[in-house]
Amino acid sequence: MTERVIGELGSRPAIKRPTLPLWQNGLVIIITLTYLICELAFNSRLLDLVGSLSTPDEIHSMERYGRALTAIAAALLVLQLVLAGNARLKRRGIDFPPLYVASMVFSLCLLTGVVTWQTVERVIEQQVAQSTGEFRQKSLLAQLYQQSLIDGQQTLEGIPLDPDGGQRQTWTSPSGKAFLAMLPLLMSSVSRYHALLEREAAQNLRDSISVQEGGILGYYKAWLAARAEIYQDYLHYAQVSQKETRYHGEVIPARLDWEAFFMLEGVQTTLRDRLSLPRQSTIRPEYPKDDALKQFALALQAPHLDYAVQQQLPRLQGALASYGPGGVNEKRGEDAARAVLVPPIALMFSLLGALTHLAKLLYLLLLPLSAALLYITSWRPVRLLNRHPLTFPVLLICLLLGMFSVMNNGITASPAYHALRQGLQGADVAITGEPSALSGGTLLRVIHAVSIGQSYSYPLNHALRQNLLMGFDFGYETREK
């Protein structure tokens, strides 16, 4: 826009113009657009984290990135307000030195960012610290339930099935990931779902152990590695032993063949310890591969998983006090509570920041654009847009939220979702010992809007992360299955 045009626009009092100088308005637009790209990319990565196996460290890393983006969002709002206030003062003849203005802007933005960072951290840590032993225990069970759904070990009744009879495609879709982000919080905080979590605990724990070990193939590789070590012991025994010798405290005869050596009780005990098998298990030196390891699964993996569940389940289902301060499950319970709370809170802050700055970006663009158009035309819609430039962005966002609240996808239209809606009528959400202002019905409405919104926004957000941010992972690296 030329200086002549700007001058003529300035002589028209009916035209509303940007408060900021042109260069400052452009700078804020560029910074806001950069923030939006990062926020939307983070949003897609957060859903990737929810839809897969993740560690406490990865969750904590994503939490830090989420807090940083929220802090930046707050600082950007302060940036615009301070610059606008300085511009108004300058019009009144109060002109501060540029260095003073720059220092003031930097200090206030930094202070706002730090306060916001600490506030969000305090919100999460306070909820974790004050969470009850019951919530922490049920959070662990809810995570196991969630992972069983993600891994395809079980299906959620009432959710549409994939062509292969499972639901893996459903849970890896954007809407499925958004639903799973909220499901553990829903199930761990609403008491009517606790019986379901407890009933499925043993099977879900068994499935979780199997997945962490890499399934039957992973456990088979562990057996191969253990057998290879025993074979090295046998080679040493065969070379140096011409008479009776000792092996792990047991006297064994000389010149045993491989199979006889492998079946020695000392060898079997060593293998049971390595492979976490019950004492009555017998381990053979060979298992056929032409039956897709069915004999191996029946003879070794199944007893191993039964034994592992038998060892771990009592602690998982321990007294609720054990999850409190000083209890044996305190750290484990805190990690579970944090893993259940962080994704929904981060997702909500992410969406709030993105929507707020989307409205701000549209305002910053529409105000100078409508002012320039009024120089060419006096069309009534353009005049209205110029007089109320924030109305259109706010109405657009309200319209989108309203549409997301009433639209449906495969999950929100399913019988399972309708059963959740009926079951949550009047249900309370209990995280800490104090009554929660959030009801089960409200939580489900948030789940609905987020699930629908992610169905449409995730492809764009993922493309932004991959192409503009060069695949930046925000502290979570996808593991190939």
Coordinates of C-alpha atoms in Angstrom, one line a residue:
M1 CA 0.0 0.0 0.0
T2 CA 1.5 3.4 -1.0
E3 CA 2.0 6.3 1.3
R4 CA -0.7 8.3 -0.7
V5 CA -3.2 5.6 -0.1
I6 CA -2.4 5.4 3.6
G7 CA -2.7 9.2 3.8
E8 CA -6.1 9.2 2.1
L9 CA -7.3 6.4 4.3
G10 CA -6.2 8.4 7.4
S11 CA -8.3 11.3 6.3
R12 CA -11.5 9.2 6.4
P13 CA -12.8 9.1 10.0
A14 CA -15.4 6.5 9.1
I15 CA -12.8 3.9 8.3
K16 CA -11.4 1.9 11.3
R17 CA -7.7 1.4 11.0
P18 CA -5.3 -0.9 12.8
T19 CA -4.1 0.5 16.1
L20 CA -0.5 -0.7 15.4
P21 CA 1.8 0.8 12.8
L22 CA 1.9 -1.2 9.6
W23 CA 5.2 -2.8 10.3
Q24 CA 4.2 -3.8 13.8
N25 CA 0.9 -5.2 12.6
G26 CA 2.8 -7.3 10.0
L27 CA 5.3 -8.5 12.6
V28 CA 2.6 -9.6 15.0
I29 CA 0.8 -11.4 12.1
I30 CA 4.0 -13.3 11.2
I31 CA 4.7 -14.3 14.8
T32 CA 1.1 -15.4 15.4
L33 CA 1.1 -17.4 12.2
T34 CA 4.4 -19.1 13.3
Y35 CA 2.9 -19.9 16.7
L36 CA -0.2 -21.3 15.1
I37 CA 1.8 -23.7 12.9
C38 CA 3.8 -24.9 15.9
E39 CA 0.6 -25.3 18.0
L40 CA -1.3 -27.3 15.4
A41 CA 1.8 -29.5 14.7
F42 CA 2.0 -30.2 18.5
N43 CA -1.6 -31.0 18.5
S44 CA -1.2 -33.7 15.9
R45 CA 1.9 -35.1 17.7
L46 CA 0.0 -35.2 21.0
L47 CA -2.6 -37.5 19.4
D48 CA 0.1 -39.7 18.0
L49 CA 1.4 -40.1 21.6
V50 CA -2.1 -41.0 22.9
G51 CA -2.6 -43.6 20.1
S52 CA 0.5 -45.7 20.9
L53 CA 2.6 -47.1 23.7
S54 CA 4.4 -44.3 25.5
T55 CA 6.7 -44.0 28.5
P56 CA 6.4 -41.5 31.5
D57 CA 9.4 -39.7 30.2
E58 CA 7.8 -39.1 26.8
I59 CA 4.6 -37.9 28.4
H60 CA 6.6 -35.5 30.6
S61 CA 8.5 -34.3 27.5
M62 CA 5.2 -33.6 25.7
E63 CA 3.9 -31.9 28.8
R64 CA 6.8 -29.5 28.7
Y65 CA 6.3 -28.6 25.1
G66 CA 2.6 -28.1 25.7
R67 CA 3.3 -25.8 28.6
A68 CA 5.9 -23.9 26.5
L69 CA 3.4 -23.3 23.7
T70 CA 0.7 -22.2 26.2
A71 CA 3.2 -19.8 27.7
I72 CA 4.1 -18.4 24.3
A73 CA 0.4 -18.0 23.5
A74 CA -0.2 -15.9 26.6
A75 CA 3.0 -13.8 25.9
L76 CA 1.8 -13.1 22.3
L77 CA -1.5 -11.7 23.7
V78 CA 0.5 -9.4 26.0
L79 CA 2.7 -8.4 23.1
Q80 CA -0.2 -7.2 21.1
L81 CA -1.8 -5.4 24.1
V82 CA 1.4 -3.6 25.1
L83 CA 2.2 -2.5 21.5
A84 CA -1.4 -1.3 21.1
G85 CA -1.2 0.6 24.3
N86 CA 2.0 2.2 23.3
A87 CA 0.5 3.2 19.9
R88 CA -2.4 4.9 21.7
L89 CA -0.2 6.8 24.0
K90 CA 1.9 8.0 21.1
R91 CA -1.2 9.4 19.4
R92 CA -1.8 11.4 22.6
G93 CA 1.7 12.8 22.4
I94 CA 3.2 10.5 25.0
D95 CA 6.2 9.1 23.2
F96 CA 8.6 6.8 25.1
P97 CA 12.1 6.0 23.8
P98 CA 12.3 3.0 21.5
L99 CA 14.8 1.2 23.8
Y100 CA 12.4 1.7 26.8
V101 CA 9.4 0.3 24.8
A102 CA 11.4 -2.7 23.6
S103 CA 12.6 -3.4 27.2
M104 CA 9.1 -3.1 28.6
V105 CA 7.6 -5.4 25.9
F106 CA 10.3 -8.0 26.4
S107 CA 10.0 -7.9 30.2
L108 CA 6.2 -8.2 30.2
C109 CA 6.1 -10.9 27.7
L110 CA 8.8 -12.9 29.5
L111 CA 7.0 -12.4 32.9
T112 CA 3.7 -13.5 31.3
G113 CA 5.3 -16.6 29.8
V114 CA 7.0 -17.6 33.0
V115 CA 3.8 -17.1 35.1
T116 CA 1.7 -19.1 32.6
W117 CA 4.3 -21.9 32.5
Q118 CA 4.3 -22.2 36.2
T119 CA 0.5 -21.9 36.5
V120 CA -0.1 -24.7 34.0
E121 CA 2.5 -26.8 35.7
R122 CA 0.9 -26.1 39.1
V123 CA -2.6 -27.1 37.8
I124 CA -1.3 -30.5 36.6
E125 CA 1.0 -31.2 39.6
Q126 CA -1.7 -30.1 42.1
Q127 CA -4.1 -32.5 40.5
V128 CA -1.6 -35.3 40.6
A129 CA -0.5 -34.6 44.2
Q130 CA -4.0 -34.4 45.5
S131 CA -5.3 -37.3 43.5
T132 CA -6.7 -40.1 45.6
G133 CA -5.3 -43.6 45.9
E134 CA -8.4 -44.9 44.1
F135 CA -7.9 -42.6 41.2
R136 CA -4.3 -43.5 40.8
Q137 CA -5.0 -47.2 40.9
K138 CA -7.8 -46.9 38.4
S139 CA -5.6 -44.8 36.2
L140 CA -3.2 -47.7 36.0
L141 CA -6.0 -50.1 35.1
A142 CA -7.5 -47.6 32.6
Q143 CA -4.1 -47.3 30.9
L144 CA -3.9 -51.1 30.6
Y145 CA -7.5 -51.1 29.1
Q146 CA -6.6 -48.3 26.7
Q147 CA -3.4 -50.1 25.5
S148 CA -5.4 -53.3 25.0
L149 CA -7.7 -51.4 22.6
I150 CA -4.8 -49.8 20.8
D151 CA -2.9 -53.1 20.4
G152 CA -6.0 -54.9 19.2
Q153 CA -5.9 -57.4 22.0
Q154 CA -9.6 -56.6 22.7
T155 CA -12.4 -54.7 21.2
L156 CA -14.9 -52.2 22.8
E157 CA -18.4 -53.5 22.4
G158 CA -20.6 -51.2 20.3
I159 CA -17.7 -49.6 18.3
P160 CA -17.8 -50.5 14.6
L161 CA -15.4 -53.3 13.6
D162 CA -12.8 -53.2 10.9
P163 CA -13.0 -55.6 8.0
D164 CA -10.7 -58.0 9.7
G165 CA -13.0 -58.1 12.8
G166 CA -10.8 -55.9 15.0
Q167 CA -10.8 -52.1 15.8
R168 CA -7.1 -51.2 15.2
Q169 CA -8.0 -48.9 12.2
T170 CA -10.6 -47.2 14.4
W171 CA -8.2 -46.4 17.2
T172 CA -5.4 -45.2 14.8
S173 CA -7.8 -42.7 13.1
P174 CA -7.7 -39.1 14.3
S175 CA -11.2 -39.4 15.8
G176 CA -10.2 -42.6 17.5
K177 CA -7.0 -41.2 19.0
A178 CA -8.9 -38.1 20.3
F179 CA -11.5 -40.4 21.9
L180 CA -8.7 -42.5 23.5
A181 CA -7.0 -39.4 24.8
M182 CA -10.1 -38.8 27.1
L183 CA -11.2 -42.4 27.8
P184 CA -8.7 -43.2 30.6
L185 CA -9.7 -40.0 32.5
L186 CA -13.3 -40.8 32.0
M187 CA -13.0 -44.4 33.2
S188 CA -10.7 -43.7 36.2
S189 CA -12.6 -40.7 37.5
V190 CA -16.2 -42.0 37.2
S191 CA -16.9 -44.8 39.7
R192 CA -19.4 -46.7 37.7
Y193 CA -16.7 -47.9 35.3
H194 CA -14.3 -49.1 38.1
A195 CA -15.9 -52.5 38.2
L196 CA -15.2 -53.0 34.4
L197 CA -11.6 -52.0 34.9
E198 CA -11.1 -54.4 37.8
R199 CA -12.8 -57.3 35.9
E200 CA -10.6 -56.9 32.9
A201 CA -7.4 -56.1 34.9
A202 CA -5.8 -59.6 34.7
Q203 CA -6.4 -60.0 31.0
N204 CA -5.3 -56.4 30.2
L205 CA -2.1 -56.8 32.3
R206 CA -1.4 -60.1 30.4
D207 CA -1.9 -58.4 27.1
S208 CA 0.3 -55.4 28.2
I209 CA 3.2 -57.7 29.2
S210 CA 3.0 -59.6 25.9
V211 CA 3.1 -56.4 23.9
Q212 CA 6.0 -55.0 25.8
E213 CA 8.0 -58.2 25.2
G214 CA 7.2 -58.0 21.5
G215 CA 4.5 -60.7 21.4
I216 CA 5.2 -64.3 20.8
L217 CA 8.1 -63.5 18.4
G218 CA 9.8 -61.3 20.9
Y219 CA 9.5 -64.0 23.6
Y220 CA 10.8 -66.6 21.1
K221 CA 13.9 -64.4 20.5
A222 CA 14.4 -64.2 24.2
W223 CA 14.3 -68.0 24.4
L224 CA 16.8 -68.3 21.5
A225 CA 19.2 -65.9 23.3
A226 CA 18.9 -67.9 26.6
R227 CA 19.5 -71.2 24.7
A228 CA 22.5 -69.7 22.9
E229 CA 24.1 -68.9 26.3
I230 CA 23.5 -72.4 27.5
Y231 CA 25.0 -73.8 24.4
Q232 CA 28.2 -71.9 25.0
D233 CA 28.3 -73.4 28.5
Y234 CA 27.8 -76.8 26.9
L235 CA 30.7 -76.3 24.5
H236 CA 33.0 -75.4 27.3
Y237 CA 31.8 -78.4 29.3
A238 CA 32.3 -80.8 26.3
Q239 CA 35.9 -79.5 25.8
V240 CA 37.2 -79.7 29.3
S241 CA 35.1 -82.3 31.0
Q242 CA 36.4 -85.9 31.0
K243 CA 34.8 -86.8 34.3
E244 CA 32.2 -85.6 36.7
T245 CA 32.1 -81.8 37.2
R246 CA 29.9 -79.1 38.7
Y247 CA 27.6 -76.8 36.9
H248 CA 25.8 -74.1 38.9
G249 CA 26.4 -76.1 42.1
E250 CA 25.1 -79.4 40.6
V251 CA 27.4 -82.5 40.1
I252 CA 26.9 -83.7 36.5
P253 CA 28.4 -86.7 34.7
A254 CA 30.9 -86.5 31.9
R255 CA 30.2 -86.8 28.2
L256 CA 26.5 -85.8 28.2
D257 CA 25.1 -85.0 24.8
W258 CA 23.5 -81.6 24.1
E259 CA 19.9 -82.7 24.9
A260 CA 20.8 -84.4 28.1
F261 CA 22.9 -81.4 29.2
F262 CA 20.0 -79.1 28.3
M263 CA 17.5 -81.1 30.5
L264 CA 19.7 -80.9 33.6
E265 CA 17.9 -79.4 36.5
G266 CA 20.6 -76.7 36.9
V267 CA 20.2 -75.7 33.3
Q268 CA 16.4 -75.8 33.5
T269 CA 16.5 -73.6 36.7
T270 CA 18.8 -71.1 35.0
L271 CA 16.4 -70.9 32.0
R272 CA 13.3 -70.5 34.1
D273 CA 14.9 -67.6 35.9
R274 CA 16.0 -66.0 32.6
L275 CA 12.6 -66.5 31.0
S276 CA 10.4 -65.8 34.1
L277 CA 8.7 -69.2 34.1
P278 CA 7.1 -71.1 37.0
R279 CA 9.2 -73.8 38.7
Q280 CA 7.2 -76.7 37.2
S281 CA 7.9 -75.7 33.6
T282 CA 10.0 -77.9 31.4
I283 CA 11.9 -76.2 28.6
R284 CA 12.9 -78.2 25.5
P285 CA 16.0 -77.4 23.4
E286 CA 13.9 -77.3 20.2
Y287 CA 10.4 -76.1 19.2
P288 CA 9.1 -76.4 15.6
K289 CA 8.7 -73.3 13.5
D290 CA 6.4 -74.9 10.9
D291 CA 3.4 -74.6 13.1
A292 CA 3.7 -70.8 13.5
L293 CA 5.2 -71.3 17.0
K294 CA 1.9 -72.7 18.4
Q295 CA 3.6 -75.3 20.5
F296 CA 6.1 -72.8 21.8
A297 CA 3.3 -70.4 22.7
L298 CA 1.4 -73.2 24.5
A299 CA 4.4 -74.7 26.3
L300 CA 6.4 -71.6 27.2
Q301 CA 4.7 -68.2 26.5
A302 CA 1.3 -69.0 28.1
P303 CA 2.9 -70.3 31.4
H304 CA 5.2 -67.3 31.3
L305 CA 2.4 -64.8 31.0
D306 CA 0.3 -66.6 33.6
Y307 CA 3.3 -66.5 36.0
A308 CA 4.0 -62.8 35.2
V309 CA 0.4 -61.8 35.9
Q310 CA 0.4 -63.9 39.1
Q311 CA 3.5 -61.9 40.2
Q312 CA 2.4 -58.4 39.2
L313 CA -1.4 -58.4 39.7
P314 CA -1.4 -58.4 43.5
R315 CA 0.7 -55.3 43.6
L316 CA -1.5 -53.7 40.9
Q317 CA -4.6 -54.4 43.0
G318 CA -3.0 -53.6 46.3
A319 CA -4.5 -51.5 49.0
L320 CA -5.5 -47.9 47.9
A321 CA -3.3 -46.6 50.7
S322 CA -0.2 -48.1 48.9
Y323 CA -0.8 -45.5 46.2
G324 CA -0.7 -42.6 48.7
P325 CA 2.3 -40.8 50.2
G326 CA 5.0 -43.3 51.4
G327 CA 3.2 -46.3 49.8
V328 CA 5.0 -48.8 47.7
N329 CA 3.0 -47.8 44.7
E330 CA 3.2 -44.0 45.2
K331 CA 5.6 -43.3 42.3
R332 CA 3.8 -45.7 40.0
G333 CA 0.5 -44.2 40.9
E334 CA 1.7 -40.6 40.3
D335 CA 3.0 -41.5 36.9
A336 CA -0.3 -43.2 36.0
A337 CA -2.3 -40.2 37.2
R338 CA -0.1 -37.8 35.2
A339 CA -0.3 -40.0 32.1
V340 CA -4.1 -39.9 32.4
L341 CA -4.4 -36.2 33.1
V342 CA -1.7 -34.7 30.8
P343 CA -3.2 -35.6 27.4
P344 CA -6.7 -34.1 28.0
I345 CA -5.3 -31.0 29.7
A346 CA -2.7 -30.5 27.0
L347 CA -5.2 -31.1 24.3
M348 CA -7.6 -28.5 25.8
F349 CA -4.9 -25.9 26.3
S350 CA -3.7 -26.6 22.8
L351 CA -7.1 -26.1 21.3
L352 CA -7.8 -23.0 23.4
G353 CA -4.6 -21.4 22.3
A354 CA -5.1 -22.3 18.7
L355 CA -8.6 -21.0 18.5
T356 CA -7.8 -17.8 20.4
H357 CA -4.9 -17.0 18.1
L358 CA -6.7 -18.0 15.0
A359 CA -9.3 -15.4 15.9
K360 CA -6.6 -12.9 16.6
L361 CA -4.9 -13.6 13.3
L362 CA -8.1 -13.2 11.4
Y363 CA -8.7 -9.9 13.2
L364 CA -5.2 -8.6 12.3
L365 CA -5.7 -9.6 8.7
L366 CA -9.3 -8.4 8.3
L367 CA -9.0 -4.9 9.8
P368 CA -6.3 -3.5 7.3
L369 CA -7.9 -5.5 4.5
S370 CA -11.3 -4.1 5.0
A371 CA -9.9 -0.6 5.4
A372 CA -8.1 -1.0 2.1
L373 CA -11.3 -2.3 0.4
L374 CA -13.3 0.7 1.7
Y375 CA -11.0 2.9 -0.3
I376 CA -12.2 1.1 -3.4
T377 CA -15.8 0.3 -2.5
S378 CA -18.4 1.2 0.1
W379 CA -20.2 -2.2 0.0
R380 CA -22.2 -2.6 3.3
P381 CA -20.7 -6.0 4.3
V382 CA -17.2 -4.5 4.0
R383 CA -18.2 -1.5 6.2
L384 CA -19.7 -3.9 8.8
L385 CA -16.5 -6.0 8.7
N386 CA -14.4 -2.9 9.2
R387 CA -16.5 -1.6 12.1
H388 CA -16.6 -5.0 13.8
P389 CA -13.5 -6.9 12.7
L390 CA -13.5 -9.3 15.6
T391 CA -17.1 -10.3 15.2
F392 CA -16.4 -12.5 12.1
P393 CA -13.5 -14.5 13.7
V394 CA -15.5 -15.1 16.9
L395 CA -18.7 -16.1 15.1
L396 CA -16.6 -18.5 12.9
I397 CA -15.0 -20.2 15.9
C398 CA -18.4 -20.4 17.7
L399 CA -19.9 -21.9 14.5
L400 CA -17.1 -24.5 14.3
L401 CA -17.5 -25.5 17.9
G402 CA -21.2 -25.7 17.5
M403 CA -20.9 -27.9 14.4
F404 CA -18.4 -30.2 16.2
S405 CA -20.8 -30.6 19.1
V406 CA -23.7 -31.8 16.9
M407 CA -21.9 -33.7 14.1
N408 CA -21.1 -37.4 14.5
N409 CA -18.5 -39.8 13.3
G410 CA -18.2 -43.6 13.5
I411 CA -17.4 -43.4 17.3
T412 CA -19.9 -40.8 18.4
A413 CA -22.7 -42.4 16.5
S414 CA -21.9 -45.9 17.9
P415 CA -24.0 -47.8 20.5
A416 CA -21.0 -47.8 22.8
Y417 CA -20.9 -44.0 22.8
H418 CA -24.6 -43.7 23.4
A419 CA -24.2 -46.1 26.3
L420 CA -21.5 -43.9 27.7
R421 CA -23.8 -40.9 27.4
Q422 CA -26.6 -42.6 29.3
G423 CA -24.2 -43.9 31.9
L424 CA -22.7 -40.5 32.6
Q425 CA -26.0 -38.7 33.2
G426 CA -25.6 -37.3 36.7
A427 CA -22.3 -39.0 37.3
D428 CA -19.6 -37.1 39.2
V429 CA -15.9 -36.9 38.2
A430 CA -13.7 -37.7 41.2
I431 CA -9.9 -37.0 40.9
T432 CA -9.0 -35.5 44.3
G433 CA -10.8 -35.9 47.6
E434 CA -12.6 -32.6 46.9
P435 CA -15.8 -32.5 44.7
S436 CA -15.1 -31.7 41.1
A437 CA -16.8 -28.9 39.2
L438 CA -16.6 -31.1 36.1
S439 CA -19.4 -33.6 35.6
G440 CA -19.3 -36.8 33.5
G441 CA -21.7 -35.4 31.0
T442 CA -19.6 -32.2 30.5
L443 CA -16.5 -34.3 30.0
L444 CA -18.3 -36.4 27.4
R445 CA -19.4 -33.3 25.5
V446 CA -15.7 -32.2 25.4
I447 CA -14.8 -35.6 24.1
H448 CA -17.4 -35.3 21.4
A449 CA -16.3 -31.9 20.2
V450 CA -12.6 -32.8 20.3
S451 CA -13.2 -36.2 18.5
I452 CA -15.1 -34.5 15.7
G453 CA -12.7 -31.6 15.4
Q454 CA -9.6 -33.8 15.2
S455 CA -11.3 -35.8 12.4
Y456 CA -10.9 -32.8 10.2
S457 CA -7.9 -31.0 11.6
Y458 CA -5.4 -33.8 12.1
P459 CA -4.5 -34.3 8.4
L460 CA -3.7 -30.6 8.1
N461 CA -1.8 -30.5 11.4
H462 CA 0.2 -33.6 10.6
A463 CA 1.1 -32.2 7.2
L464 CA 2.3 -28.9 8.8
R465 CA 4.5 -30.9 11.2
Q466 CA 6.0 -33.1 8.5
N467 CA 6.5 -30.4 5.9
L468 CA 7.0 -27.1 7.6
L469 CA 8.6 -28.3 10.8
M470 CA 10.6 -31.0 9.1
G471 CA 9.0 -33.8 11.1
F472 CA 9.9 -32.3 14.5
D473 CA 8.7 -34.9 17.1
F474 CA 8.1 -32.7 20.2
G475 CA 9.9 -35.3 22.4
Y476 CA 8.1 -38.4 21.2
E477 CA 9.7 -40.7 18.7
T478 CA 7.3 -43.1 16.9
R479 CA 8.4 -46.7 17.4
E480 CA 7.8 -49.1 14.5
K481 CA 5.7 -52.1 15.4

